[in-house]
């Protein structure tokens, strides 16, 4: 009796892989390289971040139809419905930016350890997935070191540059289509290893020299993101947690209450003195943690203190003023006139002209205290961007302030979205936390004028001190690096506005 075809055999578990120096690997994504077998959260992220909350709600309400189609009609139809609802009518450029700036953080937190240990050791790494290659490719290339993504190709209207919601031939890449795509990619050479997690992966696994199944397991552990090919330093998007069906349902149920609560938190506190707001914050569910002993307000005729902080949200200077129980001024980049008008503390716009900005800052310091964020932009992850040295040239009364935030549901920052809504999203969190730690004022020997240090030395010293207190890592990355990666612009208001019109 002839042996059964390879595609019909039971493949061993990936835990049985003993090595062997294979140069190439073909791997499925959901349930294989990733712990989760569901791609719904990633389609939801595209629907919301490249589309709107309304599109995301429609996708969530359509989920029962998707599940029925997937289980009882075909895997292809279920995925096609997800693609149509999530992609139809969206600009391809917007989908690309979401795939580059939003999805990688969620993918990176879900990489399965056993699969990664096998995948990372191969030279030629090919991911074969039913997901649109447009969604997957930035993460696979930049963070998994993948050589190629074989995925479903999205149909684009050549005139409007928008996705039609349909897919190019041969269709959604499932079953035998994965095998054919792999044969086209490798030609006469068979991949050394094939790994998948479901029966429909057997077709492409059967043409590999060795095939292994990644079995579902509640005890599967993710790879620490810092072990991937690159760290996640910049990312965008409003959702903190991956929008699984249950999480997405909770978010949408919370949204109307959260928005009303946010409006009340903002406008109830707006007219109140800072010394009062320090006590109303806890009453409204905002956890304010203050550590350290800041210096007293300057006496009349004396120059003010320069509070130098890392930048987590646009609220940093306001919360520092609340912690100080008095008004302090702040300087801003790329903040709209409306936001400056509504600010409860004086906010002065800088022009990015070094001489003009230095004159403005010096003038403010002669009148009182000032808060500056020398990173020039926010960073969500435990990293500090390069500090601009301008502040060090203008004052020797430098007080470092370490700032950290906890946001359980929504991020209060954005690179691609409307910055006006940043504070409102922060206050939409059920119980957000702001942590302010005042450090000792820099000794004179560590300043420019009295200590003879260079401005760059002082800026680097303050960056290292704040990183040490927060447990963060210093980088040489800048504001421009962030916005070019996340938004495809330089971060200036006019650039972001022009991009939005395209």
Short mmCIF file of C-alpha atoms in Angstrom, two decimals:
data_model
loop_
_atom_site.label_atom_id
_atom_site.label_comp_id
_atom_site.label_asym_id
_atom_site.label_seq_id
_atom_site.Cartn_x
_atom_site.Cartn_y
_atom_site.Cartn_z
CA UNK A 1 0.00 0.00 0.00
CA UNK A 2 1.41 3.38 -0.98
CA UNK A 3 2.04 5.94 1.79
CA UNK A 4 -0.51 8.72 2.22
CA UNK A 5 0.31 12.03 0.57
CA UNK A 6 2.37 14.34 2.75
CA UNK A 7 -0.47 16.85 3.02
CA UNK A 8 -2.60 14.25 4.73
CA UNK A 9 -0.01 13.31 7.35
CA UNK A 10 -0.03 14.59 10.89
CA UNK A 11 2.73 17.14 11.28
CA UNK A 12 4.62 17.11 14.58
CA UNK A 13 4.41 19.95 17.08
CA UNK A 14 6.96 22.73 16.73
CA UNK A 15 8.20 21.79 20.19
CA UNK A 16 9.64 18.66 18.56
CA UNK A 17 11.89 20.72 16.29
CA UNK A 18 15.48 19.83 17.10
CA UNK A 19 17.28 22.27 14.82
CA UNK A 20 19.15 21.30 11.72
CA UNK A 21 20.56 24.43 10.21
CA UNK A 22 17.78 25.13 7.72
CA UNK A 23 18.37 28.26 5.67
CA UNK A 24 14.74 29.02 4.77
CA UNK A 25 11.35 28.98 6.48
CA UNK A 26 7.76 29.59 5.43
CA UNK A 27 5.45 30.55 8.29
CA UNK A 28 1.83 31.49 8.72
CA UNK A 29 1.13 34.58 10.86
CA UNK A 30 -2.04 34.42 13.01
CA UNK A 31 -1.80 31.54 15.47
CA UNK A 32 1.69 30.63 14.26
CA UNK A 33 4.13 33.49 14.60
CA UNK A 34 1.53 35.25 16.73
CA UNK A 35 -0.17 33.73 19.77
CA UNK A 36 -3.64 34.93 18.82
CA UNK A 37 -5.34 33.08 15.97
CA UNK A 38 -7.69 35.99 15.27
CA UNK A 39 -6.85 38.86 12.93
CA UNK A 40 -9.97 40.81 13.94
CA UNK A 41 -8.12 43.28 16.25
CA UNK A 42 -5.82 44.34 13.41
CA UNK A 43 -8.68 44.90 10.99
CA UNK A 44 -10.43 46.89 13.71
CA UNK A 45 -7.33 49.06 14.13
CA UNK A 46 -7.24 49.76 10.39
CA UNK A 47 -10.98 50.50 10.33
CA UNK A 48 -10.71 53.00 13.21
CA UNK A 49 -7.31 54.59 12.62
CA UNK A 50 -7.42 54.83 8.82
CA UNK A 51 -11.20 55.24 8.80
CA UNK A 52 -13.31 56.30 11.76
CA UNK A 53 -14.88 55.13 15.00
CA UNK A 54 -18.14 54.70 13.06
CA UNK A 55 -16.49 52.30 10.61
CA UNK A 56 -15.03 50.39 13.55
CA UNK A 57 -18.49 50.12 15.13
CA UNK A 58 -19.91 48.78 11.88
CA UNK A 59 -17.13 46.18 11.75
CA UNK A 60 -17.85 45.14 15.34
CA UNK A 61 -21.59 44.79 14.65
CA UNK A 62 -20.80 42.73 11.53
CA UNK A 63 -18.65 40.26 13.47
CA UNK A 64 -21.42 37.61 13.88
CA UNK A 65 -21.82 37.54 10.08
CA UNK A 66 -18.05 37.21 9.67
CA UNK A 67 -17.89 34.31 12.14
CA UNK A 68 -20.81 32.47 10.50
CA UNK A 69 -19.28 32.92 7.06
CA UNK A 70 -15.84 31.82 8.28
CA UNK A 71 -17.08 28.69 10.06
CA UNK A 72 -19.96 27.53 7.87
CA UNK A 73 -19.28 28.91 4.38
CA UNK A 74 -15.53 29.30 3.88
CA UNK A 75 -12.47 30.87 5.46
CA UNK A 76 -12.05 32.95 2.30
CA UNK A 77 -15.51 34.55 2.50
CA UNK A 78 -15.07 35.45 6.18
CA UNK A 79 -11.77 37.20 5.51
CA UNK A 80 -13.14 38.92 2.40
CA UNK A 81 -15.95 40.46 4.50
CA UNK A 82 -13.40 41.73 7.04
CA UNK A 83 -11.33 43.27 4.25
CA UNK A 84 -14.31 44.91 2.55
CA UNK A 85 -15.67 46.57 5.70
CA UNK A 86 -12.24 47.64 6.96
CA UNK A 87 -10.68 48.83 3.67
CA UNK A 88 -13.42 49.93 1.29
CA UNK A 89 -13.05 53.60 0.35
CA UNK A 90 -9.91 54.24 2.41
CA UNK A 91 -6.87 55.94 0.92
CA UNK A 92 -4.07 53.45 0.41
CA UNK A 93 -1.62 55.95 1.91
CA UNK A 94 -3.67 56.05 5.13
CA UNK A 95 -3.71 52.25 5.34
CA UNK A 96 0.06 52.19 4.78
CA UNK A 97 0.65 54.70 7.58
CA UNK A 98 -1.53 52.72 10.00
CA UNK A 99 0.30 49.52 9.07
CA UNK A 100 3.59 51.27 9.73
CA UNK A 101 2.74 53.31 12.82
CA UNK A 102 -0.08 51.53 14.68
CA UNK A 103 -0.12 47.79 13.99
CA UNK A 104 3.53 46.90 14.80
CA UNK A 105 3.18 47.59 18.54
CA UNK A 106 0.23 45.20 18.82
CA UNK A 107 1.89 42.55 16.65
CA UNK A 108 5.14 42.85 18.62
CA UNK A 109 3.40 42.16 21.94
CA UNK A 110 1.92 38.91 20.59
CA UNK A 111 4.89 37.12 18.97
CA UNK A 112 4.98 33.50 20.14
CA UNK A 113 8.24 32.40 21.73
CA UNK A 114 8.53 28.87 20.25
CA UNK A 115 7.80 30.04 16.72
CA UNK A 116 10.15 33.02 16.98
CA UNK A 117 13.04 30.86 18.14
CA UNK A 118 12.74 28.75 14.99
CA UNK A 119 11.88 31.63 12.61
CA UNK A 120 14.70 33.92 13.76
CA UNK A 121 17.43 31.33 13.13
CA UNK A 122 16.73 31.03 9.41
CA UNK A 123 18.29 33.25 6.78
CA UNK A 124 15.42 33.41 4.32
CA UNK A 125 12.17 34.12 6.17
CA UNK A 126 8.90 34.11 4.25
CA UNK A 127 5.53 34.81 5.88
CA UNK A 128 2.51 33.27 4.13
CA UNK A 129 -0.75 34.79 5.34
CA UNK A 130 -4.35 35.35 4.38
CA UNK A 131 -4.07 38.90 5.75
CA UNK A 132 -3.45 41.72 3.28
CA UNK A 133 0.29 41.99 2.71
CA UNK A 134 -0.17 45.78 3.00
CA UNK A 135 -1.07 45.32 6.69
CA UNK A 136 1.60 42.82 7.58
CA UNK A 137 4.69 43.77 5.61
CA UNK A 138 6.05 46.71 7.72
CA UNK A 139 6.01 44.63 10.89
CA UNK A 140 7.44 41.49 9.29
CA UNK A 141 10.21 43.42 7.55
CA UNK A 142 11.25 45.80 10.34
CA UNK A 143 10.66 43.76 13.48
CA UNK A 144 10.82 40.09 12.46
CA UNK A 145 13.55 40.50 9.86
CA UNK A 146 11.34 38.83 7.27
CA UNK A 147 12.54 38.50 3.69
CA UNK A 148 9.16 38.40 1.99
CA UNK A 149 5.43 38.54 2.76
CA UNK A 150 3.11 36.44 0.61
CA UNK A 151 -0.36 37.75 1.45
CA UNK A 152 -3.65 38.82 -0.01
CA UNK A 153 -3.29 41.73 -2.43
CA UNK A 154 -5.75 44.61 -2.15
CA UNK A 155 -7.49 46.04 -5.21
CA UNK A 156 -6.93 49.80 -5.61
CA UNK A 157 -8.83 52.31 -7.74
CA UNK A 158 -6.06 53.82 -9.91
CA UNK A 159 -7.83 57.20 -10.17
CA UNK A 160 -8.66 57.80 -6.51
CA UNK A 161 -5.83 55.75 -4.97
CA UNK A 162 -8.40 54.25 -2.63
CA UNK A 163 -9.05 50.61 -1.76
CA UNK A 164 -12.15 49.18 -3.42
CA UNK A 165 -12.67 46.64 -0.63
CA UNK A 166 -12.08 43.74 -3.01
CA UNK A 167 -8.93 41.71 -3.56
CA UNK A 168 -6.81 40.97 -6.61
CA UNK A 169 -6.69 37.56 -8.24
CA UNK A 170 -6.21 34.80 -7.24
CA UNK A 171 -8.19 36.00 -4.20
CA UNK A 172 -7.70 35.62 -0.47
CA UNK A 173 -4.53 33.63 0.17
CA UNK A 174 -5.84 30.50 1.90
CA UNK A 175 -5.42 26.77 1.45
CA UNK A 176 -3.90 25.73 -1.86
CA UNK A 177 -3.30 29.36 -2.87
CA UNK A 178 -0.64 29.58 -0.17
CA UNK A 179 1.06 26.53 -1.67
CA UNK A 180 0.97 28.01 -5.18
CA UNK A 181 2.31 31.35 -3.96
CA UNK A 182 5.14 29.57 -2.17
CA UNK A 183 5.98 27.50 -5.25
CA UNK A 184 6.14 30.69 -7.31
CA UNK A 185 8.42 32.33 -4.73
CA UNK A 186 10.85 29.44 -4.24
CA UNK A 187 10.72 27.85 -7.70
CA UNK A 188 12.48 24.49 -7.74
CA UNK A 189 13.90 25.00 -4.25
CA UNK A 190 11.75 23.76 -1.37
CA UNK A 191 11.61 25.80 1.85
CA UNK A 192 13.52 24.10 4.64
CA UNK A 193 10.78 24.44 7.25
CA UNK A 194 7.06 25.14 7.08
CA UNK A 195 5.07 26.06 10.18
CA UNK A 196 1.34 26.64 10.52
CA UNK A 197 -1.46 26.31 13.03
CA UNK A 198 -4.49 24.99 11.16
CA UNK A 199 -5.47 22.39 8.61
CA UNK A 200 -5.63 24.90 5.76
CA UNK A 201 -1.88 25.47 6.26
CA UNK A 202 -1.09 21.84 5.44
CA UNK A 203 -1.10 22.61 1.71
CA UNK A 204 1.91 24.91 1.84
CA UNK A 205 3.59 22.95 4.65
CA UNK A 206 3.49 19.82 2.48
CA UNK A 207 6.01 21.24 -0.02
CA UNK A 208 8.53 22.11 2.72
CA UNK A 209 11.30 19.70 3.68
CA UNK A 210 9.99 19.65 7.25
CA UNK A 211 6.63 20.76 8.58
CA UNK A 212 5.59 21.58 12.14
CA UNK A 213 2.28 22.54 13.71
CA UNK A 214 1.99 25.37 16.23
CA UNK A 215 -0.77 24.10 18.47
CA UNK A 216 -3.09 26.45 20.37
CA UNK A 217 -2.01 26.74 24.00
CA UNK A 218 -3.23 28.91 26.87
CA UNK A 219 0.27 28.70 28.32
CA UNK A 220 1.95 30.11 25.19
CA UNK A 221 4.24 32.98 26.13
CA UNK A 222 5.10 36.06 24.06
CA UNK A 223 8.62 37.09 23.18
CA UNK A 224 9.72 40.25 25.03
CA UNK A 225 9.48 42.99 22.36
CA UNK A 226 13.07 44.04 23.01
CA UNK A 227 14.22 40.66 21.66
CA UNK A 228 12.83 41.37 18.21
CA UNK A 229 14.97 42.81 15.41
CA UNK A 230 14.19 46.41 16.45
CA UNK A 231 12.60 48.05 19.50
CA UNK A 232 9.20 49.71 19.36
CA UNK A 233 9.98 53.34 20.20
CA UNK A 234 7.39 55.26 18.20
CA UNK A 235 3.80 54.26 17.58
CA UNK A 236 0.49 55.96 16.99
CA UNK A 237 -3.22 55.24 17.41
CA UNK A 238 -5.68 55.92 20.18
CA UNK A 239 -6.27 52.41 21.57
CA UNK A 240 -4.03 51.22 24.39
CA UNK A 241 -5.25 47.60 24.40
CA UNK A 242 -5.66 45.41 21.30
CA UNK A 243 -9.33 45.74 20.28
CA UNK A 244 -10.42 42.14 20.56
CA UNK A 245 -14.19 41.73 20.17
CA UNK A 246 -14.77 41.95 23.94
CA UNK A 247 -12.39 44.89 24.41
CA UNK A 248 -13.88 46.71 21.41
CA UNK A 249 -17.38 46.19 22.81
CA UNK A 250 -16.33 47.63 26.18
CA UNK A 251 -14.70 50.61 24.46
CA UNK A 252 -17.79 51.43 22.42
CA UNK A 253 -20.07 51.04 25.44
CA UNK A 254 -17.78 53.36 27.42
CA UNK A 255 -17.35 56.00 24.69
CA UNK A 256 -20.49 58.14 25.33
CA UNK A 257 -19.93 58.08 29.11
CA UNK A 258 -16.19 58.64 28.70
CA UNK A 259 -16.69 61.61 26.40
CA UNK A 260 -19.15 63.25 28.78
CA UNK A 261 -16.80 62.59 31.70
CA UNK A 262 -13.87 64.04 29.73
CA UNK A 263 -15.76 67.25 28.93
CA UNK A 264 -16.73 67.64 32.59
CA UNK A 265 -13.17 66.96 33.81
CA UNK A 266 -11.73 69.55 31.42
CA UNK A 267 -14.20 72.40 31.82
CA UNK A 268 -14.91 71.95 35.51
CA UNK A 269 -11.21 72.34 36.31
CA UNK A 270 -10.40 74.94 33.67
CA UNK A 271 -11.41 78.08 35.65
CA UNK A 272 -10.20 76.81 39.03
CA UNK A 273 -6.89 77.91 40.60
CA UNK A 274 -4.11 75.32 40.40
CA UNK A 275 -4.01 74.93 44.19
CA UNK A 276 -7.66 73.83 44.09
CA UNK A 277 -7.34 71.57 41.03
CA UNK A 278 -4.77 69.52 42.92
CA UNK A 279 -7.67 68.32 45.09
CA UNK A 280 -10.45 68.19 42.49
CA UNK A 281 -8.47 65.81 40.29
CA UNK A 282 -8.79 62.88 42.75
CA UNK A 283 -12.49 63.70 43.24
CA UNK A 284 -13.00 63.23 39.48
CA UNK A 285 -11.08 59.93 39.31
CA UNK A 286 -7.75 61.38 38.14
CA UNK A 287 -4.87 59.90 40.10
CA UNK A 288 -2.23 62.60 40.64
CA UNK A 289 1.05 61.39 42.19
CA UNK A 290 3.52 64.10 43.23
CA UNK A 291 7.00 63.38 44.56
CA UNK A 292 9.97 65.55 45.50
CA UNK A 293 10.29 69.08 46.81
CA UNK A 294 10.16 71.83 44.18
CA UNK A 295 11.76 75.21 44.92
CA UNK A 296 9.47 78.05 46.02
CA UNK A 297 8.22 80.68 43.61
CA UNK A 298 10.83 83.31 42.75
CA UNK A 299 10.75 86.52 44.77
CA UNK A 300 9.85 89.76 42.95
CA UNK A 301 12.72 90.94 40.78
CA UNK A 302 14.42 87.51 40.70
CA UNK A 303 14.54 85.32 37.58
CA UNK A 304 12.25 82.31 37.52
CA UNK A 305 13.09 78.64 37.70
CA UNK A 306 13.34 76.65 34.48
CA UNK A 307 11.50 73.35 34.92
CA UNK A 308 12.84 70.87 32.37
CA UNK A 309 10.69 67.77 31.89
CA UNK A 310 10.41 64.82 29.57
CA UNK A 311 7.31 64.94 27.38
CA UNK A 312 4.48 62.40 27.72
CA UNK A 313 1.34 64.40 26.77
CA UNK A 314 0.38 67.99 25.99
CA UNK A 315 -0.88 68.24 29.58
CA UNK A 316 2.63 68.00 31.10
CA UNK A 317 3.12 71.75 31.78
CA UNK A 318 -0.44 72.11 33.10
CA UNK A 319 -0.07 69.20 35.54
CA UNK A 320 3.32 70.53 36.67
CA UNK A 321 1.61 73.86 37.42
CA UNK A 322 -1.04 71.98 39.40
CA UNK A 323 1.68 70.14 41.33
CA UNK A 324 3.35 73.51 42.06
CA UNK A 325 -0.01 75.02 43.09
CA UNK A 326 0.62 78.13 41.01
CA UNK A 327 0.61 79.29 37.41
CA UNK A 328 3.76 78.83 35.38
CA UNK A 329 4.32 79.61 31.72
CA UNK A 330 5.15 77.07 29.04
CA UNK A 331 6.42 77.15 25.47
CA UNK A 332 4.95 75.06 22.69
CA UNK A 333 5.64 73.78 19.19
CA UNK A 334 2.95 72.98 16.61
CA UNK A 335 0.00 73.69 18.89
CA UNK A 336 -3.04 75.45 17.44
CA UNK A 337 -4.11 78.92 18.50
CA UNK A 338 -7.35 77.51 19.88
CA UNK A 339 -5.45 75.09 22.15
CA UNK A 340 -3.23 77.92 23.41
CA UNK A 341 -6.31 80.09 24.00
CA UNK A 342 -7.99 77.36 26.09
CA UNK A 343 -4.83 76.58 28.07
CA UNK A 344 -5.24 77.40 31.80
CA UNK A 345 -1.59 78.55 31.93
CA UNK A 346 0.22 81.02 29.68
CA UNK A 347 1.40 79.15 26.55
CA UNK A 348 3.87 80.90 24.24
CA UNK A 349 4.43 79.55 20.72
CA UNK A 350 8.02 79.12 19.55
CA UNK A 351 8.99 79.81 15.96
CA UNK A 352 11.90 77.34 15.53
CA UNK A 353 14.11 80.36 14.88
CA UNK A 354 16.84 79.79 17.49
CA UNK A 355 17.61 83.45 18.18
CA UNK A 356 13.96 84.49 18.34
CA UNK A 357 13.04 81.54 20.57
CA UNK A 358 15.96 82.25 22.92
CA UNK A 359 14.80 85.85 23.29
CA UNK A 360 11.23 84.74 24.07
CA UNK A 361 12.34 82.22 26.69
CA UNK A 362 14.70 84.70 28.34
CA UNK A 363 11.92 87.27 28.51
CA UNK A 364 9.54 84.80 30.16
CA UNK A 365 12.16 83.74 32.73
CA UNK A 366 12.63 87.34 33.78
CA UNK A 367 8.96 87.43 34.77
CA UNK A 368 8.60 84.03 36.47
CA UNK A 369 8.84 80.25 36.21
CA UNK A 370 8.80 78.40 32.91
CA UNK A 371 8.23 74.77 31.89
CA UNK A 372 10.02 73.42 28.81
CA UNK A 373 9.98 69.98 27.16
CA UNK A 374 13.30 69.81 25.27
CA UNK A 375 12.39 66.59 23.48
CA UNK A 376 10.07 68.72 21.34
CA UNK A 377 7.46 65.97 21.08
CA UNK A 378 5.92 63.20 23.14
CA UNK A 379 7.14 59.62 23.37
CA UNK A 380 4.86 56.87 24.68
CA UNK A 381 7.40 54.14 25.28
CA UNK A 382 10.11 54.08 28.01
CA UNK A 383 12.58 56.08 25.95
CA UNK A 384 13.76 59.68 26.00
CA UNK A 385 14.40 61.48 22.74
CA UNK A 386 17.38 63.76 22.27
CA UNK A 387 17.14 66.94 24.36
CA UNK A 388 17.51 70.28 22.59
CA UNK A 389 20.32 72.20 24.30
CA UNK A 390 18.73 75.64 23.94
CA UNK A 391 17.30 75.67 27.48
CA UNK A 392 20.74 75.14 29.02
CA UNK A 393 22.06 78.35 27.43
CA UNK A 394 19.36 80.52 28.95
CA UNK A 395 19.29 79.72 32.67
CA UNK A 396 21.33 78.22 35.50
CA UNK A 397 18.22 77.72 37.66
CA UNK A 398 17.34 74.37 36.09
CA UNK A 399 14.99 71.97 37.89
CA UNK A 400 14.57 68.54 36.22
CA UNK A 401 11.05 67.10 36.42
CA UNK A 402 10.31 63.43 35.65
CA UNK A 403 6.87 62.85 34.14
CA UNK A 404 5.03 59.60 33.54
CA UNK A 405 1.43 58.72 32.73
CA UNK A 406 -0.81 55.65 32.87
CA UNK A 407 -3.64 55.44 30.37
CA UNK A 408 -5.64 52.18 30.52
CA UNK A 409 -7.92 52.71 27.50
CA UNK A 410 -6.96 55.66 25.26
CA UNK A 411 -3.71 57.36 24.35
CA UNK A 412 -3.77 61.11 24.92
CA UNK A 413 -1.31 61.79 22.10
CA UNK A 414 -1.36 61.45 18.33
CA UNK A 415 0.94 62.03 15.38
CA UNK A 416 -1.57 61.63 12.54
CA UNK A 417 -4.80 62.63 14.25
CA UNK A 418 -6.19 65.96 15.44
CA UNK A 419 -4.06 67.17 18.33
CA UNK A 420 -6.88 69.32 19.71
CA UNK A 421 -8.53 66.13 20.98
CA UNK A 422 -5.43 64.82 22.78
CA UNK A 423 -6.38 66.08 26.29
CA UNK A 424 -9.95 64.89 25.84
CA UNK A 425 -8.82 61.35 24.96
CA UNK A 426 -6.56 61.34 28.00
CA UNK A 427 -9.43 62.38 30.27
CA UNK A 428 -11.73 59.79 28.63
CA UNK A 429 -9.76 57.09 30.43
CA UNK A 430 -11.77 55.75 33.38
CA UNK A 431 -8.95 56.34 35.86
CA UNK A 432 -5.87 57.96 34.34
CA UNK A 433 -2.71 58.56 36.36
CA UNK A 434 -0.18 61.40 36.18
CA UNK A 435 3.10 61.05 38.05
CA UNK A 436 5.26 64.15 38.64
CA UNK A 437 8.66 63.86 40.33
CA UNK A 438 10.58 67.06 41.12
CA UNK A 439 14.33 66.54 41.32
CA UNK A 440 16.89 68.78 42.98
CA UNK A 441 17.94 71.88 41.10
CA UNK A 442 21.13 71.37 39.09
CA UNK A 443 24.24 72.37 41.05
CA UNK A 444 26.08 75.40 39.69
CA UNK A 445 29.02 73.30 38.52
CA UNK A 446 26.64 71.47 36.12
CA UNK A 447 25.39 74.65 34.40
CA UNK A 448 26.65 76.69 31.47
CA UNK A 449 27.13 80.16 32.93
CA UNK A 450 28.33 79.34 36.43
CA UNK A 451 29.91 75.92 35.79
CA UNK A 452 31.44 76.43 32.37
CA UNK A 453 29.76 73.35 30.89
CA UNK A 454 28.66 73.31 27.29
CA UNK A 455 24.93 73.48 26.60
CA UNK A 456 25.04 70.01 25.05
CA UNK A 457 26.72 68.56 28.16
CA UNK A 458 24.01 70.05 30.38
CA UNK A 459 21.21 68.81 28.12
CA UNK A 460 22.66 65.28 28.00
CA UNK A 461 23.14 65.29 31.77
CA UNK A 462 19.52 66.26 32.40
CA UNK A 463 18.34 63.61 29.93
CA UNK A 464 20.37 60.92 31.75
CA UNK A 465 19.17 62.04 35.18
CA UNK A 466 15.51 61.89 34.12
CA UNK A 467 16.01 58.53 32.37
CA UNK A 468 17.57 57.13 35.54
CA UNK A 469 14.64 58.23 37.72
CA UNK A 470 12.03 56.93 35.29
CA UNK A 471 13.85 53.73 34.33
CA UNK A 472 13.82 54.85 30.67
CA UNK A 473 16.47 54.58 27.98
CA UNK A 474 18.15 57.59 26.34
CA UNK A 475 18.16 57.84 22.53
CA UNK A 476 19.48 60.23 19.89
CA UNK A 477 16.16 60.22 18.05
CA UNK A 478 14.40 63.52 17.37
CA UNK A 479 10.97 64.97 16.74
CA UNK A 480 11.55 64.78 12.99
CA UNK A 481 12.38 61.05 13.22
CA UNK A 482 9.08 60.41 14.97
CA UNK A 483 6.86 62.32 12.57
CA UNK A 484 8.55 61.02 9.44
CA UNK A 485 7.92 57.46 10.65
CA UNK A 486 4.40 57.91 11.99
CA UNK A 487 2.90 60.60 9.82
CA UNK A 488 5.08 61.08 6.79
CA UNK A 489 5.72 64.75 7.67
CA UNK A 490 8.06 66.86 9.79
CA UNK A 491 5.55 67.47 12.59
CA UNK A 492 4.85 71.12 11.89
CA UNK A 493 1.21 72.23 11.91
CA UNK A 494 1.32 73.38 8.29
CA UNK A 495 2.90 70.09 7.14
CA UNK A 496 0.30 67.97 8.91
CA UNK A 497 -2.49 70.14 7.50
CA UNK A 498 -1.14 69.83 3.96
CA UNK A 499 -0.81 66.04 4.34
CA UNK A 500 -4.38 65.80 5.56
CA UNK A 501 -5.63 67.53 2.40
CA UNK A 502 -3.87 65.11 0.06
#
